């Protein structure tokens, strides 16, 4: 229990600091308003907000649905997809330095590793294959949000969402590819969850999980 809370505190600290650094850098580059608007347009920022909130809740011993099996499942799938896509497709395209490099390592490398380790140490055995749909909820909502933003102000956080560059068919193909990545990541998480030791906590514990939640 104590080890879990210590790791959660470390995870929360690394992610919150990385998010703060990234926000400051964007604010310096584009101004406070535009920088914040762009910061909130990236899935990396939003998914890291999610894991930071969960890790913080675990660290302080909060009892809430935020640390339930589905919430942790969605957050883990999202951050693993972030790390995978960045490593495979984006890492070779730029070479950040200084604080930008620090923020990038925190959000794309440290966050997935730390949160995956935290998830592995927490209770398991609640997820079912039908819960895979929950892994697709965050990217589906985000893609709709990002496309709506882009249609309003003309800025798309990722080029595969920009119909001016990709055309409608290209955008649909990009969206399908993203959802496929999340489906694969989610399926992998469910498979691993089923094989990890079942460590359900007593209901009096801050990490207690409602058995009915995953049903």
PDB file of C-alpha atoms in Angstrom:
ATOM      1  CA  UNK A   1       0.000   0.000   0.000  1.00  0.00           C
ATOM      2  CA  UNK A   2       2.727   2.455   0.993  1.00  0.00           C
ATOM      3  CA  UNK A   3       4.803   1.582  -2.069  1.00  0.00           C
ATOM      4  CA  UNK A   4       1.802   2.227  -4.322  1.00  0.00           C
ATOM      5  CA  UNK A   5       1.206   5.646  -2.815  1.00  0.00           C
ATOM      6  CA  UNK A   6       4.879   6.588  -3.085  1.00  0.00           C
ATOM      7  CA  UNK A   7       4.980   5.586  -6.753  1.00  0.00           C
ATOM      8  CA  UNK A   8       1.714   7.423  -7.341  1.00  0.00           C
ATOM      9  CA  UNK A   9       3.187  10.569  -5.782  1.00  0.00           C
ATOM     10  CA  UNK A  10       6.285  10.276  -7.982  1.00  0.00           C
ATOM     11  CA  UNK A  11       4.148   9.747 -11.086  1.00  0.00           C
ATOM     12  CA  UNK A  12       1.934  12.711 -10.265  1.00  0.00           C
ATOM     13  CA  UNK A  13       4.914  14.975  -9.615  1.00  0.00           C
ATOM     14  CA  UNK A  14       6.700  14.082 -12.844  1.00  0.00           C
ATOM     15  CA  UNK A  15       3.569  14.505 -14.953  1.00  0.00           C
ATOM     16  CA  UNK A  16       2.322  17.728 -13.344  1.00  0.00           C
ATOM     17  CA  UNK A  17       5.766  19.326 -13.648  1.00  0.00           C
ATOM     18  CA  UNK A  18       6.093  18.229 -17.281  1.00  0.00           C
ATOM     19  CA  UNK A  19       2.645  19.605 -18.086  1.00  0.00           C
ATOM     20  CA  UNK A  20       3.476  22.909 -16.398  1.00  0.00           C
ATOM     21  CA  UNK A  21       6.738  23.232 -18.323  1.00  0.00           C
ATOM     22  CA  UNK A  22       4.999  22.479 -21.622  1.00  0.00           C
ATOM     23  CA  UNK A  23       2.287  25.042 -20.919  1.00  0.00           C
ATOM     24  CA  UNK A  24       4.838  27.728 -20.048  1.00  0.00           C
ATOM     25  CA  UNK A  25       6.792  27.044 -23.234  1.00  0.00           C
ATOM     26  CA  UNK A  26       3.694  27.320 -25.401  1.00  0.00           C
ATOM     27  CA  UNK A  27       2.612  30.489 -23.588  1.00  0.00           C
ATOM     28  CA  UNK A  28       6.009  32.020 -24.275  1.00  0.00           C
ATOM     29  CA  UNK A  29       5.820  31.060 -27.927  1.00  0.00           C
ATOM     30  CA  UNK A  30       2.237  32.041 -28.731  1.00  0.00           C
ATOM     31  CA  UNK A  31       1.146  34.210 -25.815  1.00  0.00           C
ATOM     32  CA  UNK A  32      -0.836  33.087 -22.756  1.00  0.00           C
ATOM     33  CA  UNK A  33      -4.255  32.749 -24.423  1.00  0.00           C
ATOM     34  CA  UNK A  34      -3.156  31.140 -27.688  1.00  0.00           C
ATOM     35  CA  UNK A  35      -0.578  28.994 -25.894  1.00  0.00           C
ATOM     36  CA  UNK A  36      -3.168  27.628 -23.495  1.00  0.00           C
ATOM     37  CA  UNK A  37      -5.626  27.022 -26.341  1.00  0.00           C
ATOM     38  CA  UNK A  38      -3.022  25.008 -28.228  1.00  0.00           C
ATOM     39  CA  UNK A  39      -1.901  23.204 -25.086  1.00  0.00           C
ATOM     40  CA  UNK A  40      -5.459  21.977 -24.576  1.00  0.00           C
ATOM     41  CA  UNK A  41      -5.650  20.876 -28.193  1.00  0.00           C
ATOM     42  CA  UNK A  42      -3.116  18.055 -27.915  1.00  0.00           C
ATOM     43  CA  UNK A  43      -4.162  14.569 -26.885  1.00  0.00           C
ATOM     44  CA  UNK A  44      -0.800  14.228 -25.150  1.00  0.00           C
ATOM     45  CA  UNK A  45      -1.729  17.040 -22.759  1.00  0.00           C
ATOM     46  CA  UNK A  46      -5.211  15.718 -22.057  1.00  0.00           C
ATOM     47  CA  UNK A  47      -4.144  12.109 -21.522  1.00  0.00           C
ATOM     48  CA  UNK A  48      -1.371  13.216 -19.176  1.00  0.00           C
ATOM     49  CA  UNK A  49      -3.911  15.290 -17.246  1.00  0.00           C
ATOM     50  CA  UNK A  50      -5.894  12.094 -16.790  1.00  0.00           C
ATOM     51  CA  UNK A  51      -3.050   9.997 -15.411  1.00  0.00           C
ATOM     52  CA  UNK A  52      -1.834  12.879 -13.233  1.00  0.00           C
ATOM     53  CA  UNK A  53      -5.296  13.178 -11.690  1.00  0.00           C
ATOM     54  CA  UNK A  54      -5.517   9.439 -11.035  1.00  0.00           C
ATOM     55  CA  UNK A  55      -2.000   9.257  -9.603  1.00  0.00           C
ATOM     56  CA  UNK A  56      -2.703  12.245  -7.360  1.00  0.00           C
ATOM     57  CA  UNK A  57      -5.906  10.646  -6.090  1.00  0.00           C
ATOM     58  CA  UNK A  58      -4.068   7.416  -5.286  1.00  0.00           C
ATOM     59  CA  UNK A  59      -1.222   9.282  -3.592  1.00  0.00           C
ATOM     60  CA  UNK A  60      -3.514  11.187  -1.226  1.00  0.00           C
ATOM     61  CA  UNK A  61      -5.609   8.118  -0.468  1.00  0.00           C
ATOM     62  CA  UNK A  62      -8.780   9.343  -2.110  1.00  0.00           C
ATOM     63  CA  UNK A  63     -11.681   6.950  -2.604  1.00  0.00           C
ATOM     64  CA  UNK A  64     -13.393   7.739  -5.874  1.00  0.00           C
ATOM     65  CA  UNK A  65     -14.432   6.201  -9.169  1.00  0.00           C
ATOM     66  CA  UNK A  66     -11.429   7.972 -10.652  1.00  0.00           C
ATOM     67  CA  UNK A  67      -9.223   5.108  -9.474  1.00  0.00           C
ATOM     68  CA  UNK A  68     -11.634   2.324 -10.426  1.00  0.00           C
ATOM     69  CA  UNK A  69     -10.618  -0.369 -12.915  1.00  0.00           C
ATOM     70  CA  UNK A  70     -12.258   1.226 -15.940  1.00  0.00           C
ATOM     71  CA  UNK A  71     -10.803   4.657 -15.240  1.00  0.00           C
ATOM     72  CA  UNK A  72      -7.332   3.213 -14.825  1.00  0.00           C
ATOM     73  CA  UNK A  73      -7.846   1.100 -17.941  1.00  0.00           C
ATOM     74  CA  UNK A  74      -8.812   4.094 -20.082  1.00  0.00           C
ATOM     75  CA  UNK A  75      -5.955   6.187 -18.742  1.00  0.00           C
ATOM     76  CA  UNK A  76      -3.358   3.467 -19.251  1.00  0.00           C
ATOM     77  CA  UNK A  77      -4.516   2.704 -22.782  1.00  0.00           C
ATOM     78  CA  UNK A  78      -4.403   6.402 -23.670  1.00  0.00           C
ATOM     79  CA  UNK A  79      -0.912   7.057 -22.295  1.00  0.00           C
ATOM     80  CA  UNK A  80       0.496   3.863 -23.817  1.00  0.00           C
ATOM     81  CA  UNK A  81      -0.875   4.919 -27.199  1.00  0.00           C
ATOM     82  CA  UNK A  82       0.695   8.354 -26.738  1.00  0.00           C
ATOM     83  CA  UNK A  83       4.089   6.847 -25.999  1.00  0.00           C
ATOM     84  CA  UNK A  84       3.834   4.325 -28.842  1.00  0.00           C
ATOM     85  CA  UNK A  85       2.762   6.812 -31.513  1.00  0.00           C
ATOM     86  CA  UNK A  86       5.385   9.329 -30.427  1.00  0.00           C
ATOM     87  CA  UNK A  87       8.193   6.768 -30.436  1.00  0.00           C
ATOM     88  CA  UNK A  88       7.246   5.197 -33.763  1.00  0.00           C
ATOM     89  CA  UNK A  89       6.100   8.196 -35.796  1.00  0.00           C
ATOM     90  CA  UNK A  90       7.211  11.480 -34.248  1.00  0.00           C
ATOM     91  CA  UNK A  91      10.457  11.068 -32.323  1.00  0.00           C
ATOM     92  CA  UNK A  92      12.609  11.087 -35.456  1.00  0.00           C
ATOM     93  CA  UNK A  93      10.952  14.235 -36.833  1.00  0.00           C
ATOM     94  CA  UNK A  94      12.349  16.683 -34.288  1.00  0.00           C
ATOM     95  CA  UNK A  95      15.163  17.063 -31.801  1.00  0.00           C
ATOM     96  CA  UNK A  96      14.021  19.291 -28.916  1.00  0.00           C
ATOM     97  CA  UNK A  97      16.523  20.782 -26.518  1.00  0.00           C
ATOM     98  CA  UNK A  98      16.480  22.372 -23.076  1.00  0.00           C
ATOM     99  CA  UNK A  99      13.148  22.601 -21.288  1.00  0.00           C
ATOM    100  CA  UNK A 100      11.268  21.331 -24.335  1.00  0.00           C
ATOM    101  CA  UNK A 101      13.301  18.155 -24.256  1.00  0.00           C
ATOM    102  CA  UNK A 102      12.613  17.819 -20.531  1.00  0.00           C
ATOM    103  CA  UNK A 103       8.865  18.230 -21.046  1.00  0.00           C
ATOM    104  CA  UNK A 104       8.896  15.800 -23.966  1.00  0.00           C
ATOM    105  CA  UNK A 105      10.656  13.096 -21.985  1.00  0.00           C
ATOM    106  CA  UNK A 106       8.269  13.572 -19.084  1.00  0.00           C
ATOM    107  CA  UNK A 107       5.074  13.441 -21.149  1.00  0.00           C
ATOM    108  CA  UNK A 108       6.020  10.844 -23.765  1.00  0.00           C
ATOM    109  CA  UNK A 109       8.524   8.552 -22.049  1.00  0.00           C
ATOM    110  CA  UNK A 110       8.401   8.804 -18.256  1.00  0.00           C
ATOM    111  CA  UNK A 111       4.623   9.115 -17.973  1.00  0.00           C
ATOM    112  CA  UNK A 112       3.786   5.843 -19.794  1.00  0.00           C
ATOM    113  CA  UNK A 113       6.434   3.868 -17.893  1.00  0.00           C
ATOM    114  CA  UNK A 114       5.558   5.264 -14.472  1.00  0.00           C
ATOM    115  CA  UNK A 115       1.801   4.924 -14.895  1.00  0.00           C
ATOM    116  CA  UNK A 116       2.065   1.413 -16.367  1.00  0.00           C
ATOM    117  CA  UNK A 117       4.134   0.394 -13.340  1.00  0.00           C
ATOM    118  CA  UNK A 118       1.613   1.975 -10.984  1.00  0.00           C
ATOM    119  CA  UNK A 119      -1.250   0.223 -12.777  1.00  0.00           C
ATOM    120  CA  UNK A 120       0.556  -3.131 -12.526  1.00  0.00           C
ATOM    121  CA  UNK A 121       0.908  -2.707  -8.745  1.00  0.00           C
ATOM    122  CA  UNK A 122      -2.780  -1.995  -8.214  1.00  0.00           C
ATOM    123  CA  UNK A 123      -5.686  -4.501  -8.033  1.00  0.00           C
ATOM    124  CA  UNK A 124      -6.563  -6.606 -11.079  1.00  0.00           C
ATOM    125  CA  UNK A 125      -9.101  -9.106 -12.274  1.00  0.00           C
ATOM    126  CA  UNK A 126     -12.052  -6.747 -12.848  1.00  0.00           C
ATOM    127  CA  UNK A 127     -11.703  -6.047 -16.577  1.00  0.00           C
ATOM    128  CA  UNK A 128     -13.638  -7.978 -19.208  1.00  0.00           C
ATOM    129  CA  UNK A 129     -13.325  -7.987 -22.986  1.00  0.00           C
ATOM    130  CA  UNK A 130     -16.511  -5.974 -23.320  1.00  0.00           C
ATOM    131  CA  UNK A 131     -14.691  -3.178 -21.482  1.00  0.00           C
ATOM    132  CA  UNK A 132     -12.612  -2.650 -24.619  1.00  0.00           C
ATOM    133  CA  UNK A 133     -15.169  -0.081 -25.719  1.00  0.00           C
ATOM    134  CA  UNK A 134     -14.024   2.121 -22.840  1.00  0.00           C
ATOM    135  CA  UNK A 135     -10.546   2.257 -24.334  1.00  0.00           C
ATOM    136  CA  UNK A 136     -12.034   3.756 -27.499  1.00  0.00           C
ATOM    137  CA  UNK A 137     -14.081   6.413 -25.699  1.00  0.00           C
ATOM    138  CA  UNK A 138     -11.234   8.913 -25.008  1.00  0.00           C
ATOM    139  CA  UNK A 139      -9.816   8.928 -28.557  1.00  0.00           C
ATOM    140  CA  UNK A 140     -13.280   9.061 -30.120  1.00  0.00           C
ATOM    141  CA  UNK A 141     -14.274  12.056 -28.015  1.00  0.00           C
ATOM    142  CA  UNK A 142     -10.920  13.718 -28.599  1.00  0.00           C
ATOM    143  CA  UNK A 143     -11.027  13.270 -32.373  1.00  0.00           C
ATOM    144  CA  UNK A 144     -14.480  14.859 -32.511  1.00  0.00           C
ATOM    145  CA  UNK A 145     -13.255  17.693 -30.278  1.00  0.00           C
ATOM    146  CA  UNK A 146     -10.085  18.281 -32.324  1.00  0.00           C
ATOM    147  CA  UNK A 147     -11.946  18.293 -35.628  1.00  0.00           C
ATOM    148  CA  UNK A 148     -14.540  20.712 -34.260  1.00  0.00           C
ATOM    149  CA  UNK A 149     -11.811  23.040 -32.984  1.00  0.00           C
ATOM    150  CA  UNK A 150     -10.047  22.920 -36.337  1.00  0.00           C
ATOM    151  CA  UNK A 151     -13.215  23.687 -38.270  1.00  0.00           C
ATOM    152  CA  UNK A 152     -13.675  26.801 -36.120  1.00  0.00           C
ATOM    153  CA  UNK A 153     -10.192  28.317 -35.994  1.00  0.00           C
ATOM    154  CA  UNK A 154      -8.337  26.457 -38.755  1.00  0.00           C
ATOM    155  CA  UNK A 155      -5.701  24.947 -36.443  1.00  0.00           C
ATOM    156  CA  UNK A 156      -5.392  21.180 -36.239  1.00  0.00           C
ATOM    157  CA  UNK A 157      -3.040  19.731 -33.601  1.00  0.00           C
ATOM    158  CA  UNK A 158      -2.097  16.816 -35.853  1.00  0.00           C
ATOM    159  CA  UNK A 159      -1.670  16.933 -39.626  1.00  0.00           C
ATOM    160  CA  UNK A 160      -3.633  13.723 -40.198  1.00  0.00           C
ATOM    161  CA  UNK A 161      -6.749  15.571 -39.001  1.00  0.00           C
ATOM    162  CA  UNK A 162      -6.359  18.498 -41.394  1.00  0.00           C
ATOM    163  CA  UNK A 163      -8.700  18.018 -44.390  1.00  0.00           C
ATOM    164  CA  UNK A 164      -6.815  20.731 -46.303  1.00  0.00           C
ATOM    165  CA  UNK A 165      -3.730  18.520 -46.280  1.00  0.00           C
ATOM    166  CA  UNK A 166      -5.214  15.031 -46.250  1.00  0.00           C
ATOM    167  CA  UNK A 167      -8.606  15.421 -47.870  1.00  0.00           C
ATOM    168  CA  UNK A 168     -11.736  13.875 -46.355  1.00  0.00           C
ATOM    169  CA  UNK A 169     -10.689  10.312 -47.178  1.00  0.00           C
ATOM    170  CA  UNK A 170      -7.242  10.851 -45.676  1.00  0.00           C
ATOM    171  CA  UNK A 171      -8.722  12.226 -42.472  1.00  0.00           C
ATOM    172  CA  UNK A 172     -11.075   9.250 -42.167  1.00  0.00           C
ATOM    173  CA  UNK A 173      -8.180   6.874 -42.754  1.00  0.00           C
ATOM    174  CA  UNK A 174      -6.148   8.624 -40.081  1.00  0.00           C
ATOM    175  CA  UNK A 175      -9.001   8.443 -37.597  1.00  0.00           C
ATOM    176  CA  UNK A 176      -9.488   4.744 -38.320  1.00  0.00           C
ATOM    177  CA  UNK A 177      -5.767   4.132 -37.772  1.00  0.00           C
ATOM    178  CA  UNK A 178      -5.828   5.935 -34.421  1.00  0.00           C
ATOM    179  CA  UNK A 179      -8.833   3.961 -33.215  1.00  0.00           C
ATOM    180  CA  UNK A 180      -7.154   0.731 -34.340  1.00  0.00           C
ATOM    181  CA  UNK A 181      -4.051   1.586 -32.305  1.00  0.00           C
ATOM    182  CA  UNK A 182      -6.198   2.197 -29.241  1.00  0.00           C
ATOM    183  CA  UNK A 183      -8.113  -1.036 -29.779  1.00  0.00           C
ATOM    184  CA  UNK A 184      -4.860  -2.999 -29.961  1.00  0.00           C
ATOM    185  CA  UNK A 185      -3.440  -1.259 -26.884  1.00  0.00           C
ATOM    186  CA  UNK A 186      -6.670  -1.784 -24.967  1.00  0.00           C
ATOM    187  CA  UNK A 187      -6.819  -5.462 -25.868  1.00  0.00           C
ATOM    188  CA  UNK A 188      -3.234  -5.895 -24.702  1.00  0.00           C
ATOM    189  CA  UNK A 189      -4.026  -4.234 -21.368  1.00  0.00           C
ATOM    190  CA  UNK A 190      -7.064  -6.470 -20.799  1.00  0.00           C
ATOM    191  CA  UNK A 191      -5.022  -9.560 -21.631  1.00  0.00           C
ATOM    192  CA  UNK A 192      -2.288  -8.550 -19.181  1.00  0.00           C
ATOM    193  CA  UNK A 193      -4.851  -7.667 -16.502  1.00  0.00           C
ATOM    194  CA  UNK A 194      -6.274 -11.181 -16.666  1.00  0.00           C
ATOM    195  CA  UNK A 195      -2.832 -12.671 -16.051  1.00  0.00           C
ATOM    196  CA  UNK A 196      -1.685 -10.457 -13.200  1.00  0.00           C
ATOM    197  CA  UNK A 197      -2.280 -11.554  -9.588  1.00  0.00           C
ATOM    198  CA  UNK A 198      -5.742 -10.690  -8.344  1.00  0.00           C
ATOM    199  CA  UNK A 199      -5.061  -8.168  -5.598  1.00  0.00           C
ATOM    200  CA  UNK A 200      -8.475  -6.771  -4.737  1.00  0.00           C
ATOM    201  CA  UNK A 201      -8.242  -4.479  -1.749  1.00  0.00           C
ATOM    202  CA  UNK A 202     -10.602  -4.517   1.257  1.00  0.00           C
ATOM    203  CA  UNK A 203     -13.435  -2.027   0.874  1.00  0.00           C
ATOM    204  CA  UNK A 204     -12.011   0.022   3.738  1.00  0.00           C
ATOM    205  CA  UNK A 205      -8.840   0.620   1.736  1.00  0.00           C
ATOM    206  CA  UNK A 206      -8.399   3.835  -0.284  1.00  0.00           C
ATOM    207  CA  UNK A 207      -7.741   1.564  -3.270  1.00  0.00           C
ATOM    208  CA  UNK A 208     -10.912  -0.445  -2.803  1.00  0.00           C
ATOM    209  CA  UNK A 209     -12.754  -1.223  -6.002  1.00  0.00           C
ATOM    210  CA  UNK A 210     -16.429  -1.796  -6.430  1.00  0.00           C
ATOM    211  CA  UNK A 211     -16.691  -5.294  -7.801  1.00  0.00           C
ATOM    212  CA  UNK A 212     -19.838  -4.329  -9.668  1.00  0.00           C
ATOM    213  CA  UNK A 213     -18.178  -1.452 -11.484  1.00  0.00           C
ATOM    214  CA  UNK A 214     -16.588  -3.626 -14.123  1.00  0.00           C
ATOM    215  CA  UNK A 215     -19.638  -5.777 -14.652  1.00  0.00           C
TER     216      UNK A 215
END
